[in-house]
Coordinates of C-alpha atoms in Angstrom, one line a residue:
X1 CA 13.5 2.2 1.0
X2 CA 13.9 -1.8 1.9
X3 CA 11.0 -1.3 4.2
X4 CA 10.5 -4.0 7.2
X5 CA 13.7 -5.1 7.9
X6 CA 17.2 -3.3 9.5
X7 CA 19.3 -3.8 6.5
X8 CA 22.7 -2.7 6.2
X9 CA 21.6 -0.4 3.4
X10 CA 17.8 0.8 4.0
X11 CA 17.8 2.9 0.8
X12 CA 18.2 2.3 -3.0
X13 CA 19.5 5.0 -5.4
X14 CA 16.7 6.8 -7.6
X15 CA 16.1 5.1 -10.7
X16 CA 16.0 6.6 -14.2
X17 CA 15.8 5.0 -17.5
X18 CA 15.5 6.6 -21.0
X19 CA 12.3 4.8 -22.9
X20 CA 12.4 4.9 -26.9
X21 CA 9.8 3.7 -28.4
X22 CA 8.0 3.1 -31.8
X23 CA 4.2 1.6 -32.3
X24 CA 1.7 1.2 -34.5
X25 CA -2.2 0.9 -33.6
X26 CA -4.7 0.3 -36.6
X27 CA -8.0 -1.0 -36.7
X28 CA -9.0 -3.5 -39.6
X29 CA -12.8 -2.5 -39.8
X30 CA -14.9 -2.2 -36.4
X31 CA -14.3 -5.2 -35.5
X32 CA -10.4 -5.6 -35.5
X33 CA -7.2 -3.7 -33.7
X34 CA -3.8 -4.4 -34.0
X35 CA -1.2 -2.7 -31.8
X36 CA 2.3 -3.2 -32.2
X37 CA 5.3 -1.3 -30.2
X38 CA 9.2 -2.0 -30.4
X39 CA 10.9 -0.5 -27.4
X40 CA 14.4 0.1 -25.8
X41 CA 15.1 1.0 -22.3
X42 CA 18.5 1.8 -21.1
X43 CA 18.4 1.3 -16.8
X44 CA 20.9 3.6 -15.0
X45 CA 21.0 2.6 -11.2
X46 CA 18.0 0.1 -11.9
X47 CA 16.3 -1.1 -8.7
X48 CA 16.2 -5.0 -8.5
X49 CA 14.9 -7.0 -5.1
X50 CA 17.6 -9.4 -4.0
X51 CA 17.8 -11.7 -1.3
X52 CA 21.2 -11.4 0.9
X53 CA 22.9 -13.3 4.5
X54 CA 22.0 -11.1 7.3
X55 CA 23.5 -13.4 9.9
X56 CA 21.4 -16.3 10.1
X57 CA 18.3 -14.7 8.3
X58 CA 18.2 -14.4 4.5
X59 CA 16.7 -10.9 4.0
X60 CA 15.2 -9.4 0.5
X61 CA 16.6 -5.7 -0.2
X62 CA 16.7 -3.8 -3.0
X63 CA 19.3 -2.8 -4.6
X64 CA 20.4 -1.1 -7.8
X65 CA 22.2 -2.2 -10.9
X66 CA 24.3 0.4 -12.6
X67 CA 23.4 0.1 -16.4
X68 CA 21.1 -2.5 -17.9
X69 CA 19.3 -2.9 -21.0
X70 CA 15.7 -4.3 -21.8
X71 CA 14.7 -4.2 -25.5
X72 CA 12.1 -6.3 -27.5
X73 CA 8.2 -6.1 -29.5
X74 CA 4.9 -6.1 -28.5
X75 CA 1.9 -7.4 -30.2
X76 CA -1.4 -6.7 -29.4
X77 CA -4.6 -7.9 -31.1
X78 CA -8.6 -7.2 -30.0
X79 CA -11.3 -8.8 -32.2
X80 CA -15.1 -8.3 -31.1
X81 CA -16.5 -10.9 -33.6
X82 CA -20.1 -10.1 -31.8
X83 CA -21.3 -7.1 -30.2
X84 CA -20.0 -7.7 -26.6
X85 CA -17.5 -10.4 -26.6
X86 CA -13.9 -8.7 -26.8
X87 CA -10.9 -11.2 -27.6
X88 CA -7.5 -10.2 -26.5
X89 CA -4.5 -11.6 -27.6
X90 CA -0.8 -10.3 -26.9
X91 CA 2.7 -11.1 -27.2
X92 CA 5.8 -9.8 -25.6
X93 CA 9.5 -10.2 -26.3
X94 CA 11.7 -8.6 -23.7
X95 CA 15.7 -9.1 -23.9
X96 CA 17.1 -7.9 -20.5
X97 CA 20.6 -7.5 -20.1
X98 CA 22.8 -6.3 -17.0
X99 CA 25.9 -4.3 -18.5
X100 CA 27.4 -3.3 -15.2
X101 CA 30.5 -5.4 -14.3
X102 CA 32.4 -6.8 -11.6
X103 CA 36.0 -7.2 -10.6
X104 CA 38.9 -7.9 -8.4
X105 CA 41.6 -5.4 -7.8
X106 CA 44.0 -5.8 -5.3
X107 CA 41.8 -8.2 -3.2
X108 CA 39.2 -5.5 -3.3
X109 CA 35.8 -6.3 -5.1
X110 CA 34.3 -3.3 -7.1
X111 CA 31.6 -3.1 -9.4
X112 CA 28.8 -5.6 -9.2
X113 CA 29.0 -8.0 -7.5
X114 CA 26.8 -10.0 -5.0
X115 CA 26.9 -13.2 -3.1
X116 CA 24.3 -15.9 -4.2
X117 CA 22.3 -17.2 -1.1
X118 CA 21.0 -19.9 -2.3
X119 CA 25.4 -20.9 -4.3
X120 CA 27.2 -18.9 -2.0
X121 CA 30.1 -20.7 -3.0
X122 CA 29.7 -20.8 -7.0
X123 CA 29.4 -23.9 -7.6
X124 CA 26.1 -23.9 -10.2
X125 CA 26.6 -24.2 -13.5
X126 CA 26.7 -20.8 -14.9
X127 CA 28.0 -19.7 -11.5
X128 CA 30.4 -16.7 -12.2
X129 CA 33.0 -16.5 -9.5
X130 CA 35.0 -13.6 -9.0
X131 CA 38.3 -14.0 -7.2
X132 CA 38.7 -16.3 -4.3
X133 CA 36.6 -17.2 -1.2
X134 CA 36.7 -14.5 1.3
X135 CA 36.4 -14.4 4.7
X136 CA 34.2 -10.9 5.2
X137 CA 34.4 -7.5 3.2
X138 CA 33.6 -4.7 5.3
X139 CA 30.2 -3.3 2.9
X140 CA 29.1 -6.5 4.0
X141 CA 29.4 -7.4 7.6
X142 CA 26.9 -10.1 7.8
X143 CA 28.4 -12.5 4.7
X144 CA 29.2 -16.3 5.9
X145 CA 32.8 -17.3 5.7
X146 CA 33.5 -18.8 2.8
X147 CA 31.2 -17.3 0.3
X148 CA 32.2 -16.2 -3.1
X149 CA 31.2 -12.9 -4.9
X150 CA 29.5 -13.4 -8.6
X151 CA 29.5 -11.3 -11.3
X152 CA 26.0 -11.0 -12.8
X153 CA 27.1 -9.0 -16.6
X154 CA 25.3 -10.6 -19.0
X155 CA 22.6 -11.8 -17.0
X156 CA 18.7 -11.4 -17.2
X157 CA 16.8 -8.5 -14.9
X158 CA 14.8 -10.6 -12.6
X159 CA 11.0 -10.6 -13.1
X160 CA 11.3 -9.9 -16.5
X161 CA 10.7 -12.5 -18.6
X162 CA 12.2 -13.3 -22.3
X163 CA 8.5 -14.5 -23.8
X164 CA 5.3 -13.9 -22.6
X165 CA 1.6 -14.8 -24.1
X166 CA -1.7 -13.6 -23.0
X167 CA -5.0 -14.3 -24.3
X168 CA -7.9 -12.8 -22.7
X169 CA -12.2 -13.6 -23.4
X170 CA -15.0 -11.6 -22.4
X171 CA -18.3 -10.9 -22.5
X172 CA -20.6 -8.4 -21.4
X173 CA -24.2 -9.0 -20.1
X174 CA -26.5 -5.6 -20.4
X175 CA -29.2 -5.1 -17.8
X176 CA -31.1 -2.5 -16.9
X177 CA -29.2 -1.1 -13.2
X178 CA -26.0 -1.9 -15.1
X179 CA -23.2 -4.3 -16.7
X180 CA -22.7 -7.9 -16.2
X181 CA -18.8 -8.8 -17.3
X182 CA -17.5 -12.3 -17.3
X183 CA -13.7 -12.5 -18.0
X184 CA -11.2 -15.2 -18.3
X185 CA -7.3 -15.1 -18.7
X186 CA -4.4 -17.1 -19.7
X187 CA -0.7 -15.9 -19.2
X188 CA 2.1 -17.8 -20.3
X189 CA 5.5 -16.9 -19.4

């Protein structure tokens, strides 16, 4: 539900997704473990936070994308080169695809399609207009006039990036009433 806000559409479709998957975990020694997973997930009605026009107001609301596609590796690797300090290194590849179209038939937009708030005319590079300017459609009684509907095929899912690197340190003091941990973390996306 698009929770804090009256929206024109307060509620998203369930999401599913079918999840193959293949990995690997093995340990090199005690000191040494290596994980490695490919994966595929195919999205049907995939919930994605946008932000749209709601008069003057620009609003965030979910909505969901008919099919997309994320596929890619993960590597993992933990070394403990001394008792206590644990070094974590890991590496993701994630291709993210939108498959769901959009189109123009008879003056009538279907598929997917959305207005860009921040190019609501479709002038960016890489904009991809659909059709003409229009003056209002009536699934969407709060657009400006003058905006322009994109097509988003072929893009990236938002908050999903291509590469990603982590790399994680710590170490762990013993006492007697308990643990001491001090950890540190670098992400790179």
């Amino acid at each position: 539900f698009n929770a804090g806000a009256i929206t024109p559409n307060p509620e998203a479709a369930p999401e599913t997704v079918d999840d193959v998957e293949v990995g690997l975990k093995q340990s090199i020694g005690r000191t040494l473990q290596y994980n490695i997973d490919v994966f595929y997930y195919n999205y049907m009605n995939d919930q994605v936070p946008v932000a749209e026009n709601n008069g003057a107001l620009v609003l965030s609301e979910f909505i969901n994308i008919p099919k997309a596609v994320s596929d890619g590796i993960e590597l993992q690797m933990i070394w403990e080169p001394v008792p206590r300090l644990k070094l974590n290194f890991t590496y993701g590849f994630n291709d993210t695809y939108i498959i769901s179209g959009c189109s123009l038939a008879g003056g009538i937009v279907t598929g997917t399609c959305f207005i860009d708030v921040i190019d609501p005319l479709a002038l960016a590079p890489g904009a991809k207009p659909v059709g003409g300017v229009i003056a209002k459609a009536p699934s969407f009684p709060f657009l400006v006039t003058g905006d322009v509907y994109q097509s988003v095929k072929g893009d990236a899912l938002p908050q999903a990036p291509k590469n990603k690197v982590a790399f994680n340190a710590n170490y762990t003091w013993v006492f007697e009433p308990g643990d001491f941990t001090l950890s540190g973390t670098f992400v790179w996306k």
